[in-house]
């Protein structure tokens, strides 16, 4: 995939100033490594009258599959064959937008120390994108770019096959933009609107994407007539992030309309006098309790069994005391989301060596889970049918046998304190059951007794004097005496086996020596004449 940026000039203001503004010399072809391939910058033409810079991105299909999980276009689980047949190496998408931001980072910010006046001035620009996926068609392309100061927005639909015109047009267009704009503005338009038109991103959209959007959209996005569509698509329709972006953009629009700064508009609350304590979400309190229990247990290698989307794994990685963190879940989709949340494809080598995500079912024993200091079952057991709990118990406490096991589960007694939860309903539609405090203690004590663990209980969240805490946590600790007895039994059995094997070896050596001695003994009857005895004589007479 590639795009070109052209400008014109004269001997007084040569077009080759484009090289200064882009910080790329026109007489050299340069190469840059990206997370999904290699970007090349070259100049097909460079003269005082006309200069063209081209950005060519070679996508590595192997990296695209590994880092984007190979599911669908841009990493989305659209089709099982999408990792083999897709348009990512050819069509402009978020891959090209990310390469654009990396290669032309300084130009994107409008900085040029060599020619600051040229960076701040509008230039006659022409941008060409040969293959641009446009979900919404050419008309949407014109609406998005037409209100940004471009005098020409030519979006020509690309035919599916020129040999068969009756098949009609594809979803791709050949885009040509012309107009007098600052180079930084043009680059920011492309950075935001390329993935918006494609309506897909090859990476997980995290909360920091809101800041990226507002930074790139500074000066034009707040008043854009298609602002709602742009924010929704750019943020992959994540409602929370889209709502935050819309609220902040609305403040920008109001500030621009009144000629004020955003801080002057958003001054309804004086943060210096705002002492109201915001409630901490229960999920955050639960993770804090788990981290505290793991630190108290002096665990360094931790299993997150039923890791889901990786929130706990992410919290564990922030603490350097945890040298190895393994997330296990039966859902491939959940592991894909967890990988994106953790940004495994962008993680440094040392950090990546600390974390591993594995698919597995807790209803079966797994040798990969043995030898760890601690295992966490955070809000997991209630998602299993009661008849399947014994299998989980054996897989974790009988087979894996970590030194410490933490189990958290909802306290059904506390449900009466949730005003939004109807009476008799569980907190999540997938919960098979929810235990009272007595039921949870009975189950945990039974498991501890059967598998040689001690168990203690910790409340998580506000401990209501009548109904208890919203979440209850059991901390299982493997009995050292039982481990010592097992080790002694193992040593005795090992010594007994050693003595038995030694005795067998000695007997085998004696038997071999006897057999060898018999073979080497001389035959004393050889060469002697047999003298017939009385019986033989009688036989001869008869």
Coordinates of C-alpha atoms in Angstrom, one line a residue:
X1 CA 0.0 0.0 0.0
X2 CA 1.2 3.5 -0.6
X3 CA 0.3 7.2 -0.9
X4 CA 2.0 10.2 -2.5
X5 CA 2.2 13.8 -1.4
X6 CA 3.1 16.4 -4.1
X7 CA 3.6 20.1 -4.1
X8 CA 4.7 22.7 -6.7
X9 CA 7.1 25.7 -6.4
X10 CA 9.4 28.1 -8.1
X11 CA 13.1 29.0 -8.0
X12 CA 12.4 31.4 -5.0
X13 CA 10.4 28.8 -3.1
X14 CA 11.4 25.5 -4.6
X15 CA 9.1 22.5 -4.3
X16 CA 12.0 20.5 -2.8
X17 CA 11.3 22.3 0.5
X18 CA 8.9 19.4 1.0
X19 CA 11.9 17.4 2.0
X20 CA 12.7 19.8 4.8
X21 CA 9.1 19.8 6.0
X22 CA 9.0 16.0 6.0
X23 CA 12.5 15.7 7.4
X24 CA 13.4 13.2 4.6
X25 CA 16.1 14.1 2.1
X26 CA 14.8 13.9 -1.6
X27 CA 18.0 12.4 -2.8
X28 CA 17.9 9.3 -0.6
X29 CA 15.5 6.4 -0.2
X30 CA 15.0 5.6 3.4
X31 CA 13.6 2.5 5.2
X32 CA 11.9 2.3 8.5
X33 CA 10.8 -0.8 10.5
X34 CA 7.2 -0.9 11.7
X35 CA 5.4 -3.5 13.9
X36 CA 3.8 -5.1 10.9
X37 CA 6.3 -4.6 8.1
X38 CA 8.7 -2.1 6.5
X39 CA 8.0 1.5 5.4
X40 CA 9.9 3.1 2.6
X41 CA 10.1 6.8 1.8
X42 CA 11.3 7.9 -1.7
X43 CA 10.9 10.8 -4.1
X44 CA 9.8 9.8 -7.6
X45 CA 10.4 13.4 -8.7
X46 CA 12.2 16.3 -7.0
X47 CA 12.7 19.6 -8.8
X48 CA 12.2 23.2 -8.0
X49 CA 8.9 23.2 -9.9
X50 CA 7.4 19.9 -8.6
X51 CA 8.3 17.5 -5.8
X52 CA 6.6 14.2 -4.8
X53 CA 7.2 12.1 -1.7
X54 CA 5.9 8.6 -1.7
X55 CA 5.3 6.4 1.4
X56 CA 5.3 2.7 0.5
X57 CA 4.4 0.2 3.2
X58 CA 5.3 -3.5 2.8
X59 CA 3.2 -5.5 5.1
X60 CA 4.7 -8.7 6.6
X61 CA 1.8 -11.2 6.4
X62 CA 3.4 -13.4 9.1
X63 CA 3.6 -10.5 11.6
X64 CA 0.1 -9.5 10.7
X65 CA -1.2 -13.0 11.6
X66 CA 0.9 -13.3 14.8
X67 CA 0.3 -9.8 16.2
X68 CA -3.2 -9.3 14.9
X69 CA -4.1 -12.9 15.7
X70 CA -4.9 -13.4 12.1
X71 CA -8.6 -13.2 12.5
X72 CA -10.3 -11.2 9.8
X73 CA -9.4 -7.8 8.5
X74 CA -7.4 -5.8 10.9
X75 CA -7.5 -8.5 13.5
X76 CA -11.3 -8.7 13.8
X77 CA -12.8 -12.2 13.9
X78 CA -14.6 -11.9 10.6
X79 CA -13.6 -15.1 8.8
X80 CA -11.4 -18.1 9.4
X81 CA -9.8 -17.7 5.9
X82 CA -9.1 -14.0 6.4
X83 CA -5.6 -14.6 7.6
X84 CA -4.8 -16.1 4.3
X85 CA -6.8 -14.0 1.9
X86 CA -7.2 -10.3 2.8
X87 CA -6.6 -6.8 1.5
X88 CA -4.3 -5.6 4.3
X89 CA -1.0 -5.5 2.2
X90 CA -2.6 -3.4 -0.5
X91 CA -5.4 -1.2 0.7
X92 CA -4.8 1.9 2.8
X93 CA -5.9 1.3 6.4
X94 CA -4.9 1.8 10.0
X95 CA -1.6 0.1 9.1
X96 CA -0.7 2.9 6.8
X97 CA -1.9 5.5 9.3
X98 CA 0.4 4.1 12.0
X99 CA 3.3 4.1 9.5
X100 CA 2.5 7.6 8.5
X101 CA 2.6 8.8 12.2
X102 CA 5.9 7.0 12.8
X103 CA 7.7 8.0 9.7
X104 CA 6.5 11.6 9.5
X105 CA 6.1 12.2 13.3
X106 CA 7.8 15.6 13.4
X107 CA 5.9 16.8 10.3
X108 CA 2.6 15.6 11.8
X109 CA 3.2 18.0 14.7
X110 CA 4.0 20.9 12.3
X111 CA 7.6 21.3 13.5
X112 CA 10.4 22.3 11.2
X113 CA 13.3 24.1 12.8
X114 CA 15.0 24.7 9.4
X115 CA 12.0 26.3 7.9
X116 CA 9.4 27.2 10.6
X117 CA 7.7 29.8 8.3
X118 CA 7.1 27.2 5.6
X119 CA 5.8 24.7 8.1
X120 CA 3.2 27.3 9.3
X121 CA 2.2 28.3 5.8
X122 CA -0.3 26.7 3.4
X123 CA 1.2 24.8 0.5
X124 CA -0.4 23.7 -2.8
X125 CA -0.7 20.0 -2.1
X126 CA -1.9 17.0 -4.0
X127 CA -2.4 13.7 -2.2
X128 CA -3.1 10.4 -4.0
X129 CA -4.1 7.1 -2.4
X130 CA -4.6 4.5 -5.2
X131 CA -6.6 2.0 -3.1
X132 CA -8.7 3.2 -0.2
X133 CA -11.4 1.0 1.4
X134 CA -14.4 3.3 1.9
X135 CA -17.2 1.8 3.9
X136 CA -19.9 4.3 3.0
X137 CA -18.8 4.8 -0.6
X138 CA -17.4 7.7 -2.5
X139 CA -20.1 10.1 -1.2
X140 CA -18.9 9.6 2.4
X141 CA -15.3 10.3 1.3
X142 CA -16.4 13.6 -0.1
X143 CA -18.3 14.5 3.0
X144 CA -15.4 13.7 5.3
X145 CA -12.7 15.6 3.3
X146 CA -14.9 18.2 1.6
X147 CA -15.3 20.3 4.8
X148 CA -11.6 20.4 5.6
X149 CA -10.4 22.9 3.1
X150 CA -9.6 20.7 0.1
X151 CA -10.7 22.3 -3.1
X152 CA -10.8 18.9 -5.0
X153 CA -11.9 15.7 -3.5
X154 CA -12.0 13.1 -6.2
X155 CA -13.1 9.6 -5.0
X156 CA -13.3 7.4 -8.1
X157 CA -14.8 3.9 -7.4
X158 CA -12.6 1.0 -8.4
X159 CA -14.3 -1.6 -10.5
X160 CA -14.4 -5.2 -9.2
X161 CA -13.1 -6.4 -12.6
X162 CA -12.7 -4.2 -15.6
X163 CA -13.4 -7.2 -17.8
X164 CA -16.8 -7.6 -16.3
X165 CA -18.3 -4.1 -15.9
X166 CA -21.7 -5.7 -15.0
X167 CA -20.2 -6.7 -11.7
X168 CA -20.2 -3.1 -10.6
X169 CA -17.8 -1.2 -8.3
X170 CA -15.9 -2.5 -5.3
X171 CA -15.8 -0.9 -1.9
X172 CA -12.4 0.7 -2.8
X173 CA -11.9 4.2 -4.3
X174 CA -8.9 6.0 -5.8
X175 CA -8.6 9.1 -3.8
X176 CA -7.1 12.4 -5.1
X177 CA -7.0 15.5 -2.8
X178 CA -6.0 18.9 -3.9
X179 CA -5.9 22.2 -2.1
X180 CA -3.8 24.7 -0.2
X181 CA -3.3 23.5 3.4
X182 CA -0.5 23.3 5.9
X183 CA 1.3 20.0 5.5
X184 CA 0.7 19.1 9.2
X185 CA -3.1 19.5 8.7
X186 CA -3.0 17.3 5.6
X187 CA -1.1 14.6 7.4
X188 CA -3.5 14.7 10.4
X189 CA -6.5 14.4 8.1
X190 CA -5.1 11.3 6.6
X191 CA -4.0 9.8 10.0
X192 CA -7.6 10.1 11.4
X193 CA -9.7 9.5 8.3
X194 CA -7.9 6.5 6.7
X195 CA -8.9 4.1 9.5
X196 CA -12.3 5.8 9.8
X197 CA -13.1 5.1 6.1
X198 CA -11.8 1.5 6.5
X199 CA -13.9 1.1 9.7
X200 CA -11.4 -1.3 11.2
X201 CA -8.2 -1.2 13.2
X202 CA -5.4 -3.7 13.4
X203 CA -4.7 -3.1 17.1
X204 CA -6.7 -2.9 20.3
X205 CA -8.3 0.5 20.9
X206 CA -7.2 1.6 24.4
X207 CA -8.3 4.7 26.4
X208 CA -5.2 6.6 25.2
X209 CA -6.7 6.5 21.6
X210 CA -9.0 9.3 22.8
X211 CA -6.0 11.6 23.4
X212 CA -4.5 10.6 20.0
X213 CA -7.8 11.5 18.3
X214 CA -8.1 14.9 19.9
X215 CA -4.5 15.7 19.3
X216 CA -4.7 14.8 15.6
X217 CA -8.1 16.5 15.3
X218 CA -7.0 19.7 16.9
X219 CA -8.5 22.7 15.0
X220 CA -10.9 20.8 12.7
X221 CA -12.6 17.8 14.3
X222 CA -14.7 19.6 16.9
X223 CA -16.6 21.5 14.3
X224 CA -16.7 18.7 11.6
X225 CA -20.3 17.9 10.5
X226 CA -19.5 14.2 10.7
X227 CA -17.8 14.3 14.1
X228 CA -20.0 11.7 15.6
X229 CA -19.3 9.2 12.9
X230 CA -15.6 9.9 13.0
X231 CA -15.2 9.4 16.7
X232 CA -17.3 6.3 16.7
X233 CA -15.4 4.6 13.9
X234 CA -12.0 5.8 15.0
X235 CA -12.6 4.4 18.5
X236 CA -14.0 1.1 17.2
X237 CA -17.5 2.0 18.5
X238 CA -16.4 1.6 22.1
X239 CA -19.2 3.5 23.7
X240 CA -17.3 4.7 26.8
X241 CA -14.4 6.0 24.8
X242 CA -16.7 7.6 22.2
X243 CA -18.7 9.3 24.9
X244 CA -15.6 10.7 26.5
X245 CA -14.3 12.0 23.1
X246 CA -17.6 13.6 22.2
X247 CA -17.8 15.4 25.6
X248 CA -14.3 16.7 25.3
X249 CA -14.8 17.8 21.6
X250 CA -18.0 19.6 22.6
X251 CA -16.1 21.6 25.2
X252 CA -13.5 22.5 22.5
X253 CA -16.3 23.6 20.1
X254 CA -17.9 25.8 22.8
X255 CA -14.6 27.3 23.7
X256 CA -13.8 28.1 20.1
X257 CA -17.2 29.6 19.6
X258 CA -16.7 32.0 22.6
X259 CA -13.0 32.6 21.9
X260 CA -12.0 31.1 25.2
X261 CA -9.7 28.3 26.4
X262 CA -11.2 24.9 27.2
X263 CA -10.1 25.3 30.9
X264 CA -12.1 28.5 31.1
X265 CA -15.3 26.7 29.8
X266 CA -14.8 23.6 31.9
X267 CA -14.6 25.4 35.2
X268 CA -17.9 24.3 36.9
X269 CA -15.9 22.4 39.5
X270 CA -12.9 23.7 41.4
X271 CA -10.7 20.7 41.7
X272 CA -8.7 22.3 44.5
X273 CA -11.8 22.4 46.7
X274 CA -13.4 19.1 45.4
X275 CA -12.9 16.8 48.4
X276 CA -15.7 14.3 47.6
X277 CA -14.3 10.8 47.7
X278 CA -15.2 8.8 44.6
X279 CA -16.2 5.2 45.3
X280 CA -13.6 2.6 44.1
X281 CA -15.1 0.0 41.7
X282 CA -15.6 -3.5 43.3
X283 CA -13.4 -5.1 40.5
X284 CA -10.6 -2.8 41.4
X285 CA -11.0 -3.6 45.1
X286 CA -10.9 -7.3 44.3
X287 CA -7.7 -7.0 42.3
X288 CA -6.1 -5.0 45.1
X289 CA -7.1 -7.7 47.6
X290 CA -5.6 -10.4 45.4
X291 CA -2.4 -8.5 44.9
X292 CA -2.1 -8.0 48.7
X293 CA -2.7 -11.7 49.4
X294 CA -0.1 -12.8 46.7
X295 CA 2.5 -10.4 48.2
X296 CA 1.8 -11.8 51.7
X297 CA 2.3 -15.3 50.3
X298 CA 5.6 -14.2 48.8
X299 CA 4.5 -15.6 45.4
X300 CA 6.6 -14.8 42.3
X301 CA 5.2 -17.2 39.7
X302 CA 1.5 -16.8 39.4
X303 CA -1.3 -18.5 37.5
X304 CA -4.5 -16.5 36.6
X305 CA -6.9 -19.4 35.9
X306 CA -9.9 -18.1 34.0
X307 CA -8.1 -14.9 33.1
X308 CA -10.8 -13.5 30.8
X309 CA -9.8 -10.3 29.2
X310 CA -6.6 -10.0 31.2
X311 CA -7.3 -7.3 33.7
X312 CA -5.6 -9.1 36.6
X313 CA -2.7 -10.2 34.4
X314 CA -2.2 -6.5 33.5
X315 CA -2.2 -5.6 37.2
X316 CA 0.3 -8.3 38.1
X317 CA 2.7 -7.2 35.4
X318 CA 2.9 -3.8 36.9
X319 CA 4.5 -5.3 40.0
X320 CA 8.1 -6.4 39.3
X321 CA 8.0 -8.9 42.2
X322 CA 5.9 -11.2 40.0
X323 CA 8.5 -12.7 37.7
X324 CA 6.2 -15.0 35.7
X325 CA 2.5 -14.5 35.1
X326 CA 0.4 -17.0 33.1
X327 CA -3.1 -16.4 32.0
X328 CA -5.3 -19.4 31.2
X329 CA -8.8 -19.3 29.7
X330 CA -10.9 -21.7 27.6
X331 CA -12.1 -18.8 25.4
X332 CA -9.8 -18.0 22.4
X333 CA -11.7 -14.7 21.9
X334 CA -11.0 -13.7 25.5
X335 CA -7.3 -14.5 25.1
X336 CA -7.2 -12.4 21.9
X337 CA -8.7 -9.4 23.8
X338 CA -6.3 -10.0 26.7
X339 CA -3.4 -9.9 24.2
X340 CA -4.5 -6.7 22.8
X341 CA -5.1 -5.2 26.3
X342 CA -1.5 -6.2 27.2
X343 CA -0.2 -5.0 23.9
X344 CA 1.9 -8.1 23.5
X345 CA 2.9 -7.2 20.0
X346 CA 4.5 -3.9 21.3
X347 CA 5.9 -5.3 24.5
X348 CA 9.6 -5.2 25.1
X349 CA 11.5 -8.5 25.1
X350 CA 12.2 -8.6 28.9
X351 CA 8.6 -7.7 29.8
X352 CA 7.2 -10.2 27.2
X353 CA 9.3 -13.0 28.8
X354 CA 7.3 -12.5 32.1
X355 CA 3.9 -13.2 30.6
X356 CA 2.2 -16.1 28.8
X357 CA -1.4 -16.6 27.6
X358 CA -2.5 -20.2 27.2
X359 CA -5.8 -21.8 26.2
X360 CA -7.0 -24.5 28.6
X361 CA -10.0 -25.9 30.4
X362 CA -9.9 -26.0 34.2
X363 CA -12.1 -29.2 34.1
X364 CA -9.0 -31.2 33.0
X365 CA -5.6 -31.7 34.5
X366 CA -2.8 -29.9 32.7
X367 CA 0.9 -30.6 33.3
X368 CA 1.7 -27.0 32.1
X369 CA 0.2 -25.7 35.4
X370 CA 2.4 -27.5 37.8
X371 CA 5.3 -25.9 39.8
X372 CA 3.8 -22.4 40.3
X373 CA 3.8 -20.5 43.6
X374 CA 0.2 -19.4 43.4
X375 CA -3.0 -19.7 41.4
X376 CA -5.9 -17.3 41.3
X377 CA -9.5 -18.2 40.5
X378 CA -11.1 -14.8 40.5
X379 CA -14.9 -14.9 39.9
X380 CA -14.5 -18.3 38.1
X381 CA -16.2 -21.1 40.1
X382 CA -19.7 -19.6 39.9
X383 CA -19.5 -19.9 36.1
X384 CA -19.3 -23.7 36.3
X385 CA -22.2 -26.2 36.8
X386 CA -22.0 -27.6 40.3
X387 CA -21.5 -31.2 39.0
X388 CA -18.3 -30.0 37.3
X389 CA -16.7 -28.5 40.4
X390 CA -15.0 -31.7 41.6
X391 CA -13.1 -31.8 38.3
X392 CA -11.9 -28.3 38.8
X393 CA -11.0 -29.0 42.4
X394 CA -8.8 -32.0 41.4
X395 CA -7.2 -30.1 38.4
X396 CA -6.1 -27.2 40.6
X397 CA -5.7 -28.6 44.2
X398 CA -4.9 -32.3 43.3
X399 CA -2.9 -32.0 40.1
X400 CA -1.3 -28.5 39.8
X401 CA -1.0 -28.1 43.6
X402 CA 0.4 -24.5 43.8
X403 CA 1.6 -23.4 47.2
X404 CA -1.2 -20.8 47.5
X405 CA -4.6 -20.7 45.8
X406 CA -6.9 -17.7 45.9
X407 CA -10.6 -18.1 45.1
X408 CA -13.0 -15.2 45.0
X409 CA -16.8 -15.4 44.4
X410 CA -19.8 -13.3 44.9
X411 CA -21.6 -13.3 48.2
X412 CA -25.3 -13.8 47.3
X413 CA -26.4 -12.4 50.7
X414 CA -25.1 -9.0 49.6
X415 CA -27.3 -8.9 46.5
X416 CA -30.1 -7.2 48.5
X417 CA -27.8 -4.1 48.7
X418 CA -27.8 -3.8 44.8
X419 CA -30.7 -1.5 44.0
X420 CA -30.6 -2.3 40.3
X421 CA -30.6 -6.1 40.8
X422 CA -34.1 -7.7 40.9
X423 CA -34.8 -9.9 43.9
X424 CA -33.8 -13.5 43.3
X425 CA -31.6 -12.7 40.3
X426 CA -27.8 -13.5 40.2
X427 CA -25.4 -10.8 39.3
X428 CA -24.5 -12.1 35.9
X429 CA -26.5 -14.1 33.4
X430 CA -23.8 -16.8 33.1
X431 CA -23.6 -17.4 36.9
X432 CA -24.7 -21.0 37.6
X433 CA -25.0 -20.3 41.3
X434 CA -24.0 -17.8 44.0
X435 CA -23.1 -18.9 47.4
X436 CA -23.9 -17.6 50.9
X437 CA -20.9 -17.1 53.2
X438 CA -21.7 -20.3 55.0
X439 CA -22.0 -22.3 51.8
X440 CA -18.7 -20.9 50.5
X441 CA -16.9 -21.6 53.8
X442 CA -18.3 -25.2 53.8
X443 CA -17.1 -25.8 50.3
X444 CA -13.7 -24.3 50.8
X445 CA -13.1 -26.2 54.1
X446 CA -14.1 -29.5 52.4
X447 CA -11.7 -28.9 49.5
X448 CA -8.9 -27.9 51.9
X449 CA -9.3 -31.1 54.0
X450 CA -9.4 -33.4 51.0
X451 CA -6.3 -32.0 49.3
X452 CA -4.1 -31.1 52.3
X453 CA -4.5 -27.3 52.4
X454 CA -5.3 -24.8 55.1
X455 CA -7.8 -22.1 54.4
X456 CA -8.6 -18.6 55.6
X457 CA -11.3 -16.2 54.5
X458 CA -11.0 -12.5 53.7
X459 CA -13.8 -10.0 52.9
X460 CA -13.5 -7.9 49.7
X461 CA -15.3 -4.6 49.6
X462 CA -17.4 -3.0 52.4
X463 CA -18.1 -5.6 55.1
X464 CA -21.8 -5.1 55.9
X465 CA -22.6 -6.1 59.5
X466 CA -25.8 -7.8 58.3
X467 CA -25.1 -9.4 54.9
X468 CA -21.3 -9.4 54.8
X469 CA -19.0 -8.2 51.9
X470 CA -20.0 -8.1 48.2
X471 CA -17.2 -10.5 47.4
X472 CA -15.7 -13.3 49.5
X473 CA -12.2 -14.6 49.1
X474 CA -10.7 -17.9 50.4
X475 CA -6.9 -18.1 50.7
X476 CA -5.7 -21.7 50.5
X477 CA -2.2 -22.6 51.8
X478 CA -0.7 -26.0 51.2
X479 CA 0.1 -27.9 54.4
X480 CA 3.9 -28.1 54.9
X481 CA 3.6 -31.2 57.2
X482 CA 1.8 -33.1 54.5
X483 CA 4.4 -32.1 51.9
X484 CA 7.1 -33.2 54.3
X485 CA 5.5 -36.6 54.8
X486 CA 5.0 -37.0 51.1
X487 CA 8.7 -36.1 50.6
X488 CA 9.7 -38.6 53.2
X489 CA 7.5 -41.3 51.7
X490 CA 9.0 -40.5 48.3
X491 CA 12.5 -40.8 49.7
X492 CA 11.7 -44.1 51.4
X493 CA 10.2 -45.5 48.2
X494 CA 13.1 -44.3 46.3
X495 CA 15.6 -46.0 48.7
X496 CA 13.5 -49.2 48.6
X497 CA 13.5 -49.2 44.8
X498 CA 17.2 -48.5 44.8
X499 CA 17.9 -51.5 47.2
X500 CA 15.6 -53.8 45.1
X501 CA 17.3 -52.8 41.9
X502 CA 20.7 -53.3 43.4
X503 CA 19.8 -56.8 44.6
X504 CA 18.5 -57.7 41.2
X505 CA 21.7 -56.4 39.6
X506 CA 23.8 -58.5 41.9
X507 CA 21.7 -61.7 41.3
X508 CA 21.9 -61.1 37.6
X509 CA 25.7 -60.7 37.8
X510 CA 26.0 -64.0 39.8
X511 CA 23.9 -65.9 37.3
X512 CA 25.9 -64.6 34.4
X513 CA 29.2 -65.5 36.2
X514 CA 28.0 -69.1 36.8
X515 CA 26.9 -69.5 33.2
X516 CA 30.2 -68.2 32.0
X517 CA 32.1 -70.6 34.4
X518 CA 30.2 -73.6 33.1
X519 CA 31.0 -72.7 29.5
X520 CA 34.7 -72.3 30.3
X521 CA 35.1 -75.6 32.4
X522 CA 37.1 -78.5 30.5
X523 CA 35.2 -81.7 29.5
X524 CA 36.9 -84.5 31.7
X525 CA 35.3 -87.4 29.8
X526 CA 36.9 -86.6 26.4
X527 CA 39.3 -89.3 25.0
X528 CA 38.4 -92.0 27.6
X529 CA 37.2 -95.6 26.7
X530 CA 34.1 -96.7 28.4
X531 CA 34.4 -100.0 30.4
X532 CA 31.2 -102.0 30.2
X533 CA 29.7 -102.7 33.5
X534 CA 27.9 -105.9 34.6
X535 CA 24.6 -104.7 33.3
X536 CA 26.1 -104.0 29.9
X537 CA 27.7 -107.5 29.7
X538 CA 24.5 -109.2 30.5
X539 CA 22.8 -107.2 27.8
X540 CA 25.5 -108.3 25.3
X541 CA 25.1 -112.0 26.3
X542 CA 21.4 -111.8 25.8

